[in-house]
Amino acid sequence: MAAEMMLVKPISKFTSPKLTNSRTCLSGRRFSTVIRMSATSTPPPPATATSKSKKGTKKEIQESLLTPRFYTTDFEEMEQLFNTEINKNLNEEEFIALLQEFKTDYNQTHFVRNKEFKEAADKLQGPLRQIFVEFLERSCTAEFSGFLLYKELGRRLKKTNPVVAEIFSLMSRDEARHAGFLNKGLSDFNLALDLGFLTKARKYTFFKPKFIFYATYLSEKIGYWRYITIYRHLKQNPEFQCYPIFKYFENWCQDENRHGDFFSALMKAQPQFLNDWQAKLWSRFFCLSVYVTMYLNDCQRTNFYEGIGLNTKEFDMHVIIETNRTTARIFPAVLDVENPEFKRKLDRMVVIYEKLLAVGQTDDPAFVKNLKKVPLVAGLASEILAAYLMPPVESGSVDFAEFEPNLVY
């Protein structure tokens, strides 16, 4: 991040920063801003180009390689995969048990706001306020992406496999609830994401069904470990509880865990995605993609984590290690993330990525920027490839005990 975004000095695992938040309140007439995400990777127009409407100011948010994306898949192949007449590996009893879990809807009355939200938002000023706005924007976009994918899968699989279709629909309910709760949080800062615009304007990334399974399972499980880790930390260090949304993370993360369990069951029903050499290569690839994306993203936003009393890199490595251990129960091979060399490679990627960002922010002509980026992109690719080629950890099994609805904290 830019120098003006720095709030506190880097902290260790055992120290806590002292925040000095400005208490100056905004005066004058209240206004709201509707935020629209750009459908391209080009920078947003300058501030003078923003247009005003009755709803407030509409602006674009710049996208990058690490921005949360929307996904689509081959729905016809999905229908074949979950056709009970074609696929005899489908364990209907397990899916029915999972369906009952989702129907119970443990969090139906959990996401209820109170006056603490607006009061806390008003106390957040300056750089820390902007950091929280960005956190809410990105989180809302990611949850809404899941909602769209699950909703369409629920619709398309209704005739082929009503049980699986209903689970997808109930998961879309959860994701919509999360996105709405986050978007309501933005209203505390007089902002709102235009979700209808996002649906139509965003580019969709196509993944084959098996890649959707790998990526979404990892996304849900890493989301669980992120949320529960933040919740536990703030419960032990309440002085950093600067916005009440974190108090909801304990129950919230169980939605992510249930979603991950469902994708685990889906992969068990498709053993061809888990039991050959290609599955091992793809499992490692998606693990690396998810871990690197999170690490690079978070290291550009260290102020957010330091603002709630966390050391960014220590937090990320804890989440990566725990996610990797969970993933090893189902993926046939995972990365050796507990090897110290893995973290050293991640740190080198961060240095290179920061240089890439710095080049992009210069006033050099485009061709000069591209020339400067070539060795950096090559260096980043080299580090990623080296991390991928580290000796993996053989893991996974498609021979699981019966599904147990009890969730692990």
CSV table of C-alpha atoms in Angstrom, one decimal:
chain,number,residue,atom,x,y,z
A,1,MET,CA,0.0,0.0,0.0
A,2,ALA,CA,1.0,3.6,-0.4
A,3,ALA,CA,2.9,5.3,2.4
A,4,GLU,CA,-0.1,7.3,3.5
A,5,MET,CA,-2.0,4.2,4.3
A,6,MET,CA,0.5,3.1,7.0
A,7,LEU,CA,-1.1,3.0,10.4
A,8,VAL,CA,1.3,1.2,12.8
A,9,LYS,CA,4.7,-0.4,12.8
A,10,PRO,CA,4.9,-4.1,11.9
A,11,ILE,CA,4.1,-6.3,14.9
A,12,SER,CA,5.2,-9.6,16.1
A,13,LYS,CA,3.0,-12.5,17.2
A,14,PHE,CA,3.2,-11.5,20.8
A,15,THR,CA,2.9,-7.7,20.5
A,16,SER,CA,-0.1,-5.5,19.9
A,17,PRO,CA,-0.1,-2.1,18.1
A,18,LYS,CA,-1.6,0.9,19.7
A,19,LEU,CA,-4.0,2.6,17.4
A,20,THR,CA,-4.7,6.3,17.5
A,21,ASN,CA,-7.9,6.8,15.6
A,22,SER,CA,-9.1,10.2,14.8
A,23,ARG,CA,-12.4,11.1,16.4
A,24,THR,CA,-13.3,13.9,14.0
A,25,CYS,CA,-16.8,13.4,12.7
A,26,LEU,CA,-17.9,14.3,9.2
A,27,SER,CA,-20.1,17.4,9.2
A,28,GLY,CA,-22.7,18.5,6.7
A,29,ARG,CA,-25.3,16.6,4.8
A,30,ARG,CA,-25.2,12.8,4.6
A,31,PHE,CA,-24.7,11.2,1.3
A,32,SER,CA,-24.3,7.7,-0.1
A,33,THR,CA,-22.1,6.3,-2.9
A,34,VAL,CA,-23.1,3.5,-5.2
A,35,ILE,CA,-20.0,1.6,-6.2
A,36,ARG,CA,-19.8,-0.2,-9.5
A,37,MET,CA,-17.0,-2.7,-10.3
A,38,SER,CA,-15.3,-2.2,-13.6
A,39,ALA,CA,-15.8,-5.0,-16.1
A,40,THR,CA,-12.2,-4.6,-17.4
A,41,SER,CA,-8.8,-4.4,-15.9
A,42,THR,CA,-8.3,-0.8,-17.0
A,43,PRO,CA,-7.9,1.8,-14.3
A,44,PRO,CA,-11.0,3.8,-13.3
A,45,PRO,CA,-11.5,7.3,-14.6
A,46,PRO,CA,-10.2,10.3,-12.6
A,47,ALA,CA,-12.2,11.7,-9.8
A,48,THR,CA,-13.4,14.5,-12.0
A,49,ALA,CA,-15.1,12.1,-14.3
A,50,THR,CA,-17.4,10.6,-11.8
A,51,SER,CA,-21.0,11.3,-12.4
A,52,LYS,CA,-23.7,12.1,-9.9
A,53,SER,CA,-27.2,10.7,-9.8
A,54,LYS,CA,-30.1,10.8,-7.5
A,55,LYS,CA,-28.7,7.8,-5.6
A,56,GLY,CA,-25.4,9.5,-5.1
A,57,THR,CA,-22.0,9.2,-6.7
A,58,LYS,CA,-21.2,6.2,-8.8
A,59,LYS,CA,-17.6,5.2,-9.3
A,60,GLU,CA,-15.6,2.2,-10.6
A,61,ILE,CA,-13.2,0.1,-8.5
A,62,GLN,CA,-10.0,-0.8,-10.2
A,63,GLU,CA,-9.6,-4.6,-10.9
A,64,SER,CA,-6.4,-6.5,-10.8
A,65,LEU,CA,-5.1,-10.0,-11.3
A,66,LEU,CA,-6.0,-10.7,-7.6
A,67,THR,CA,-9.5,-9.2,-7.6
A,68,PRO,CA,-12.3,-11.6,-6.6
A,69,ARG,CA,-13.8,-13.1,-9.8
A,70,PHE,CA,-17.1,-14.5,-11.0
A,71,TYR,CA,-17.2,-18.0,-12.4
A,72,THR,CA,-19.2,-20.1,-14.7
A,73,THR,CA,-18.9,-23.8,-15.8
A,74,ASP,CA,-20.1,-26.4,-18.2
A,75,PHE,CA,-23.6,-27.0,-16.8
A,76,GLU,CA,-24.4,-29.8,-19.2
A,77,GLU,CA,-21.4,-31.8,-17.9
A,78,MET,CA,-22.5,-31.0,-14.4
A,79,GLU,CA,-25.9,-32.5,-15.2
A,80,GLN,CA,-24.2,-35.7,-16.4
A,81,LEU,CA,-22.0,-35.9,-13.3
A,82,PHE,CA,-25.0,-35.8,-11.0
A,83,ASN,CA,-27.3,-38.0,-13.0
A,84,THR,CA,-28.0,-40.9,-10.6
A,85,GLU,CA,-28.7,-43.2,-13.6
A,86,ILE,CA,-25.2,-42.6,-15.0
A,87,ASN,CA,-23.1,-42.1,-11.9
A,88,LYS,CA,-23.5,-45.0,-9.5
A,89,ASN,CA,-20.9,-43.5,-7.0
A,90,LEU,CA,-23.4,-41.0,-5.8
A,91,ASN,CA,-24.1,-41.6,-2.2
A,92,GLU,CA,-27.7,-40.4,-1.8
A,93,GLU,CA,-27.8,-41.0,1.9
A,94,GLU,CA,-24.8,-38.7,2.4
A,95,PHE,CA,-26.3,-36.0,0.3
A,96,ILE,CA,-29.7,-36.3,2.1
A,97,ALA,CA,-27.8,-35.9,5.4
A,98,LEU,CA,-26.1,-32.8,4.1
A,99,LEU,CA,-29.4,-31.5,2.8
A,100,GLN,CA,-30.9,-31.8,6.3
A,101,GLU,CA,-27.9,-29.8,7.7
A,102,PHE,CA,-28.6,-27.0,5.2
A,103,LYS,CA,-32.3,-27.0,5.8
A,104,THR,CA,-31.8,-26.6,9.5
A,105,ASP,CA,-30.4,-23.1,8.7
A,106,TYR,CA,-28.5,-22.6,11.9
A,107,ASN,CA,-27.8,-18.9,11.0
A,108,GLN,CA,-31.3,-17.9,10.0
A,109,THR,CA,-31.5,-15.3,12.7
A,110,HIS,CA,-27.7,-14.8,13.2
A,111,PHE,CA,-27.1,-11.8,10.8
A,112,VAL,CA,-29.1,-9.2,12.7
A,113,ARG,CA,-27.5,-5.8,12.9
A,114,ASN,CA,-27.6,-3.4,15.8
A,115,LYS,CA,-26.7,0.2,16.5
A,116,GLU,CA,-23.1,-0.8,17.2
A,117,PHE,CA,-22.3,-0.9,13.5
A,118,LYS,CA,-23.0,2.7,12.6
A,119,GLU,CA,-21.5,3.9,15.8
A,120,ALA,CA,-18.3,2.0,15.2
A,121,ALA,CA,-18.1,3.1,11.5
A,122,ASP,CA,-18.4,6.8,12.6
A,123,LYS,CA,-15.4,6.3,14.9
A,124,LEU,CA,-13.3,4.9,12.1
A,125,GLN,CA,-11.7,7.8,10.3
A,126,GLY,CA,-8.7,8.4,7.9
A,127,PRO,CA,-6.7,5.5,6.5
A,128,LEU,CA,-8.3,2.9,8.8
A,129,ARG,CA,-11.7,3.8,7.6
A,130,GLN,CA,-10.7,3.4,3.9
A,131,ILE,CA,-9.1,0.0,4.7
A,132,PHE,CA,-12.4,-1.3,6.2
A,133,VAL,CA,-14.3,0.0,3.2
A,134,GLU,CA,-12.0,-2.0,0.9
A,135,PHE,CA,-12.4,-5.1,3.1
A,136,LEU,CA,-16.2,-4.9,2.9
A,137,GLU,CA,-16.1,-4.3,-0.9
A,138,ARG,CA,-13.9,-7.2,-1.7
A,139,SER,CA,-15.6,-9.6,0.8
A,140,CYS,CA,-19.1,-8.6,-0.6
A,141,THR,CA,-17.9,-9.2,-4.2
A,142,ALA,CA,-16.5,-12.7,-3.3
A,143,GLU,CA,-19.7,-13.8,-1.5
A,144,PHE,CA,-21.9,-12.5,-4.3
A,145,SER,CA,-19.8,-14.4,-6.8
A,146,GLY,CA,-20.6,-17.6,-4.9
A,147,PHE,CA,-24.2,-16.8,-4.8
A,148,LEU,CA,-24.5,-16.4,-8.6
A,149,LEU,CA,-22.7,-19.7,-9.3
A,150,TYR,CA,-24.6,-21.7,-6.7
A,151,LYS,CA,-27.9,-20.3,-7.7
A,152,GLU,CA,-27.4,-21.3,-11.4
A,153,LEU,CA,-26.2,-24.8,-10.4
A,154,GLY,CA,-29.3,-25.2,-8.2
A,155,ARG,CA,-31.5,-24.2,-11.2
A,156,ARG,CA,-29.8,-26.4,-13.7
A,157,LEU,CA,-29.6,-29.6,-11.6
A,158,LYS,CA,-33.2,-29.5,-10.4
A,159,LYS,CA,-34.4,-32.2,-12.8
A,160,THR,CA,-31.2,-34.3,-12.8
A,161,ASN,CA,-30.6,-34.5,-9.1
A,162,PRO,CA,-33.2,-32.6,-6.9
A,163,VAL,CA,-31.3,-33.3,-3.7
A,164,VAL,CA,-27.9,-31.8,-4.9
A,165,ALA,CA,-29.8,-29.0,-6.7
A,166,GLU,CA,-31.6,-28.0,-3.4
A,167,ILE,CA,-28.3,-28.0,-1.6
A,168,PHE,CA,-26.8,-25.6,-4.1
A,169,SER,CA,-29.9,-23.4,-3.8
A,170,LEU,CA,-29.5,-23.4,0.0
A,171,MET,CA,-25.8,-22.5,-0.3
A,172,SER,CA,-26.8,-19.6,-2.6
A,173,ARG,CA,-29.1,-18.5,0.2
A,174,ASP,CA,-26.1,-18.5,2.6
A,175,GLU,CA,-23.9,-16.6,0.1
A,176,ALA,CA,-26.7,-14.0,-0.6
A,177,ARG,CA,-27.2,-13.5,3.1
A,178,HIS,CA,-23.4,-12.9,3.6
A,179,ALA,CA,-23.2,-10.5,0.6
A,180,GLY,CA,-26.2,-8.6,1.8
A,181,PHE,CA,-24.8,-8.3,5.4
A,182,LEU,CA,-21.5,-7.0,4.0
A,183,ASN,CA,-23.2,-4.6,1.7
A,184,LYS,CA,-25.3,-3.3,4.6
A,185,GLY,CA,-22.1,-2.8,6.4
A,186,LEU,CA,-21.0,-0.5,3.5
A,187,SER,CA,-24.0,1.6,4.2
A,188,ASP,CA,-22.5,2.4,7.6
A,189,PHE,CA,-19.8,4.2,5.5
A,190,ASN,CA,-22.4,5.8,3.2
A,191,LEU,CA,-21.5,3.4,0.4
A,192,ALA,CA,-23.2,0.5,-1.4
A,193,LEU,CA,-22.1,-2.0,-4.1
A,194,ASP,CA,-24.4,-2.1,-7.1
A,195,LEU,CA,-24.9,-5.9,-7.2
A,196,GLY,CA,-27.3,-5.8,-10.1
A,197,PHE,CA,-24.6,-4.0,-12.1
A,198,LEU,CA,-22.0,-6.6,-11.1
A,199,THR,CA,-24.2,-9.4,-12.3
A,200,LYS,CA,-24.4,-8.0,-15.8
A,201,ALA,CA,-21.0,-6.1,-16.2
A,202,ARG,CA,-18.4,-8.4,-14.7
A,203,LYS,CA,-16.5,-10.8,-16.8
A,204,TYR,CA,-17.0,-14.5,-16.0
A,205,THR,CA,-14.1,-17.0,-15.7
A,206,PHE,CA,-14.9,-20.4,-17.2
A,207,PHE,CA,-13.8,-23.5,-15.2
A,208,LYS,CA,-14.6,-27.1,-16.0
A,209,PRO,CA,-16.6,-28.8,-13.3
A,210,LYS,CA,-13.7,-30.6,-11.7
A,211,PHE,CA,-11.8,-27.3,-11.4
A,212,ILE,CA,-14.9,-25.7,-9.9
A,213,PHE,CA,-14.8,-28.5,-7.3
A,214,TYR,CA,-11.1,-28.0,-6.5
A,215,ALA,CA,-11.2,-24.2,-6.4
A,216,THR,CA,-14.5,-23.8,-4.5
A,217,TYR,CA,-13.6,-26.4,-1.9
A,218,LEU,CA,-10.4,-24.6,-1.2
A,219,SER,CA,-12.2,-21.2,-1.2
A,220,GLU,CA,-14.7,-22.4,1.3
A,221,LYS,CA,-12.2,-24.1,3.6
A,222,ILE,CA,-9.7,-21.2,3.6
A,223,GLY,CA,-12.6,-18.9,4.3
A,224,TYR,CA,-13.5,-20.9,7.3
A,225,TRP,CA,-9.9,-20.8,8.7
A,226,ARG,CA,-9.7,-17.0,8.0
A,227,TYR,CA,-12.9,-16.2,9.8
A,228,ILE,CA,-12.4,-18.5,12.8
A,229,THR,CA,-8.8,-17.3,13.3
A,230,ILE,CA,-9.9,-13.6,13.3
A,231,TYR,CA,-12.8,-14.4,15.6
A,232,ARG,CA,-10.6,-16.2,18.1
A,233,HIS,CA,-8.0,-13.5,18.0
A,234,LEU,CA,-10.4,-10.7,18.7
A,235,LYS,CA,-12.1,-12.7,21.4
A,236,GLN,CA,-8.8,-12.9,23.2
A,237,ASN,CA,-7.9,-9.3,22.3
A,238,PRO,CA,-11.1,-7.3,22.5
A,239,GLU,CA,-9.3,-4.0,22.4
A,240,PHE,CA,-8.9,-4.5,18.6
A,241,GLN,CA,-12.6,-5.1,18.1
A,242,CYS,CA,-13.1,-1.9,16.2
A,243,TYR,CA,-16.1,-3.0,14.1
A,244,PRO,CA,-18.8,-5.4,15.2
A,245,ILE,CA,-18.9,-7.5,12.0
A,246,PHE,CA,-16.1,-9.7,13.4
A,247,LYS,CA,-18.4,-10.8,16.3
A,248,TYR,CA,-20.4,-12.7,13.7
A,249,PHE,CA,-17.5,-14.7,12.4
A,250,GLU,CA,-17.9,-17.7,14.7
A,251,ASN,CA,-21.3,-18.7,13.3
A,252,TRP,CA,-20.5,-17.3,9.9
A,253,CYS,CA,-17.5,-19.5,9.3
A,254,GLN,CA,-19.6,-22.6,9.9
A,255,ASP,CA,-21.5,-21.8,6.7
A,256,GLU,CA,-18.2,-21.8,4.9
A,257,ASN,CA,-17.3,-25.1,6.6
A,258,ARG,CA,-20.6,-26.8,5.6
A,259,HIS,CA,-20.1,-25.6,2.0
A,260,GLY,CA,-16.6,-27.1,2.0
A,261,ASP,CA,-18.0,-30.4,3.4
A,262,PHE,CA,-20.5,-30.5,0.6
A,263,PHE,CA,-17.8,-30.1,-2.1
A,264,SER,CA,-15.8,-32.8,-0.3
A,265,ALA,CA,-18.8,-35.1,-0.8
A,266,LEU,CA,-19.1,-34.1,-4.4
A,267,MET,CA,-15.5,-35.0,-5.1
A,268,LYS,CA,-15.9,-38.3,-3.3
A,269,ALA,CA,-18.8,-39.0,-5.7
A,270,GLN,CA,-16.4,-38.4,-8.6
A,271,PRO,CA,-13.3,-40.5,-7.7
A,272,GLN,CA,-11.9,-39.9,-11.2
A,273,PHE,CA,-11.1,-36.4,-9.9
A,274,LEU,CA,-9.1,-37.7,-7.0
A,275,ASN,CA,-7.4,-41.0,-7.9
A,276,ASP,CA,-4.9,-40.5,-10.7
A,277,TRP,CA,-1.7,-38.6,-11.4
A,278,GLN,CA,-3.5,-35.8,-13.1
A,279,ALA,CA,-5.6,-35.2,-10.0
A,280,LYS,CA,-2.4,-34.9,-8.0
A,281,LEU,CA,-1.0,-32.3,-10.3
A,282,TRP,CA,-4.2,-30.3,-10.4
A,283,SER,CA,-4.7,-30.5,-6.6
A,284,ARG,CA,-1.3,-29.0,-6.1
A,285,PHE,CA,-1.9,-26.4,-8.7
A,286,PHE,CA,-5.1,-25.1,-7.1
A,287,CYS,CA,-3.6,-25.2,-3.6
A,288,LEU,CA,-0.7,-23.1,-4.8
A,289,SER,CA,-3.0,-20.7,-6.8
A,290,VAL,CA,-5.3,-20.1,-3.7
A,291,TYR,CA,-2.4,-19.7,-1.2
A,292,VAL,CA,-0.3,-17.4,-3.4
A,293,THR,CA,-3.4,-15.2,-4.3
A,294,MET,CA,-4.3,-14.8,-0.6
A,295,TYR,CA,-0.7,-14.1,0.5
A,296,LEU,CA,-0.1,-11.5,-2.2
A,297,ASN,CA,-3.4,-9.9,-1.6
A,298,ASP,CA,-3.0,-9.7,2.2
A,299,CYS,CA,0.6,-8.4,2.0
A,300,GLN,CA,-0.8,-5.4,0.0
A,301,ARG,CA,-3.2,-4.8,2.9
A,302,THR,CA,-1.1,-5.3,6.0
A,303,ASN,CA,-2.6,-2.2,7.6
A,304,PHE,CA,-6.0,-3.9,7.8
A,305,TYR,CA,-4.6,-6.9,9.7
A,306,GLU,CA,-2.3,-4.8,11.9
A,307,GLY,CA,-5.4,-2.6,12.6
A,308,ILE,CA,-7.0,-5.6,14.3
A,309,GLY,CA,-3.8,-6.6,16.0
A,310,LEU,CA,-2.6,-9.4,13.7
A,311,ASN,CA,0.7,-9.9,12.0
A,312,THR,CA,-0.3,-10.4,8.3
A,313,LYS,CA,2.3,-13.0,7.3
A,314,GLU,CA,1.9,-15.0,10.5
A,315,PHE,CA,-1.9,-14.9,10.1
A,316,ASP,CA,-1.7,-16.0,6.5
A,317,MET,CA,0.7,-18.9,7.2
A,318,HIS,CA,-1.5,-20.1,10.0
A,319,VAL,CA,-4.5,-20.1,7.7
A,320,ILE,CA,-2.5,-21.7,4.9
A,321,ILE,CA,-1.2,-24.5,7.1
A,322,GLU,CA,-4.6,-25.3,8.7
A,323,THR,CA,-6.3,-25.2,5.3
A,324,ASN,CA,-3.7,-27.5,3.8
A,325,ARG,CA,-4.1,-30.0,6.7
A,326,THR,CA,-7.9,-30.0,6.1
A,327,THR,CA,-7.5,-30.3,2.3
A,328,ALA,CA,-5.1,-33.2,2.8
A,329,ARG,CA,-8.1,-35.3,3.9
A,330,ILE,CA,-9.6,-35.2,0.4
A,331,PHE,CA,-7.0,-34.1,-2.1
A,332,PRO,CA,-4.6,-36.8,-3.3
A,333,ALA,CA,-1.6,-34.5,-2.9
A,334,VAL,CA,-1.0,-31.1,-1.3
A,335,LEU,CA,1.9,-28.7,-1.0
A,336,ASP,CA,4.5,-29.0,1.7
A,337,VAL,CA,3.6,-25.6,3.2
A,338,GLU,CA,5.2,-26.4,6.5
A,339,ASN,CA,8.6,-26.6,4.9
A,340,PRO,CA,10.3,-23.2,5.7
A,341,GLU,CA,11.3,-22.9,2.1
A,342,PHE,CA,7.7,-22.5,1.0
A,343,LYS,CA,7.3,-19.3,3.1
A,344,ARG,CA,10.6,-18.0,1.8
A,345,LYS,CA,9.3,-18.4,-1.7
A,346,LEU,CA,6.1,-16.6,-0.8
A,347,ASP,CA,8.0,-13.7,0.6
A,348,ARG,CA,10.1,-13.4,-2.5
A,349,MET,CA,6.9,-13.4,-4.6
A,350,VAL,CA,5.7,-10.5,-2.5
A,351,VAL,CA,8.8,-8.5,-3.1
A,352,ILE,CA,8.6,-9.1,-6.9
A,353,TYR,CA,4.9,-8.3,-6.9
A,354,GLU,CA,5.4,-5.0,-5.1
A,355,LYS,CA,8.0,-4.1,-7.7
A,356,LEU,CA,5.4,-4.9,-10.5
A,357,LEU,CA,2.9,-2.7,-8.8
A,358,ALA,CA,5.4,0.1,-8.5
A,359,VAL,CA,6.2,-0.1,-12.2
A,360,GLY,CA,2.5,0.1,-13.1
A,361,GLN,CA,2.2,3.3,-11.0
A,362,THR,CA,4.9,5.2,-12.8
A,363,ASP,CA,4.3,7.8,-15.5
A,364,ASP,CA,6.4,5.9,-18.1
A,365,PRO,CA,4.9,5.2,-21.5
A,366,ALA,CA,3.1,1.8,-21.7
A,367,PHE,CA,5.9,0.1,-23.8
A,368,VAL,CA,8.5,1.2,-21.3
A,369,LYS,CA,6.4,-0.2,-18.4
A,370,ASN,CA,6.0,-3.5,-20.3
A,371,LEU,CA,9.7,-3.8,-20.8
A,372,LYS,CA,10.4,-3.2,-17.2
A,373,LYS,CA,7.8,-5.8,-16.2
A,374,VAL,CA,9.3,-8.6,-18.3
A,375,PRO,CA,12.1,-9.6,-15.9
A,376,LEU,CA,9.8,-9.2,-12.9
A,377,VAL,CA,7.0,-11.3,-14.4
A,378,ALA,CA,9.7,-13.9,-15.3
A,379,GLY,CA,11.0,-13.8,-11.8
A,380,LEU,CA,7.5,-14.2,-10.3
A,381,ALA,CA,6.7,-17.1,-12.6
A,382,SER,CA,10.0,-18.7,-11.7
A,383,GLU,CA,9.2,-18.5,-7.9
A,384,ILE,CA,5.7,-19.9,-8.5
A,385,LEU,CA,7.0,-22.8,-10.6
A,386,ALA,CA,9.7,-23.5,-8.0
A,387,ALA,CA,7.1,-23.7,-5.2
A,388,TYR,CA,4.9,-26.0,-7.3
A,389,LEU,CA,7.8,-28.3,-8.0
A,390,MET,CA,8.7,-28.7,-4.3
A,391,PRO,CA,8.2,-32.3,-3.2
A,392,PRO,CA,4.5,-32.7,-2.4
A,393,VAL,CA,2.8,-34.4,0.5
A,394,GLU,CA,1.0,-37.5,-0.6
A,395,SER,CA,-2.4,-37.4,1.0
A,396,GLY,CA,-6.1,-37.9,0.6
A,397,SER,CA,-8.5,-40.8,0.5
A,398,VAL,CA,-11.9,-41.5,-1.1
A,399,ASP,CA,-12.6,-44.1,1.6
A,400,PHE,CA,-14.3,-41.9,4.3
A,401,ALA,CA,-16.3,-42.6,7.3
A,402,GLU,CA,-20.0,-41.8,7.2
A,403,PHE,CA,-20.8,-38.1,7.1
A,404,GLU,CA,-20.9,-36.6,10.5
A,405,PRO,CA,-22.7,-33.3,10.9
A,406,ASN,CA,-20.7,-32.2,13.9
A,407,LEU,CA,-18.4,-29.3,12.9
A,408,VAL,CA,-14.9,-28.8,14.2
A,409,TYR,CA,-13.6,-25.5,15.5
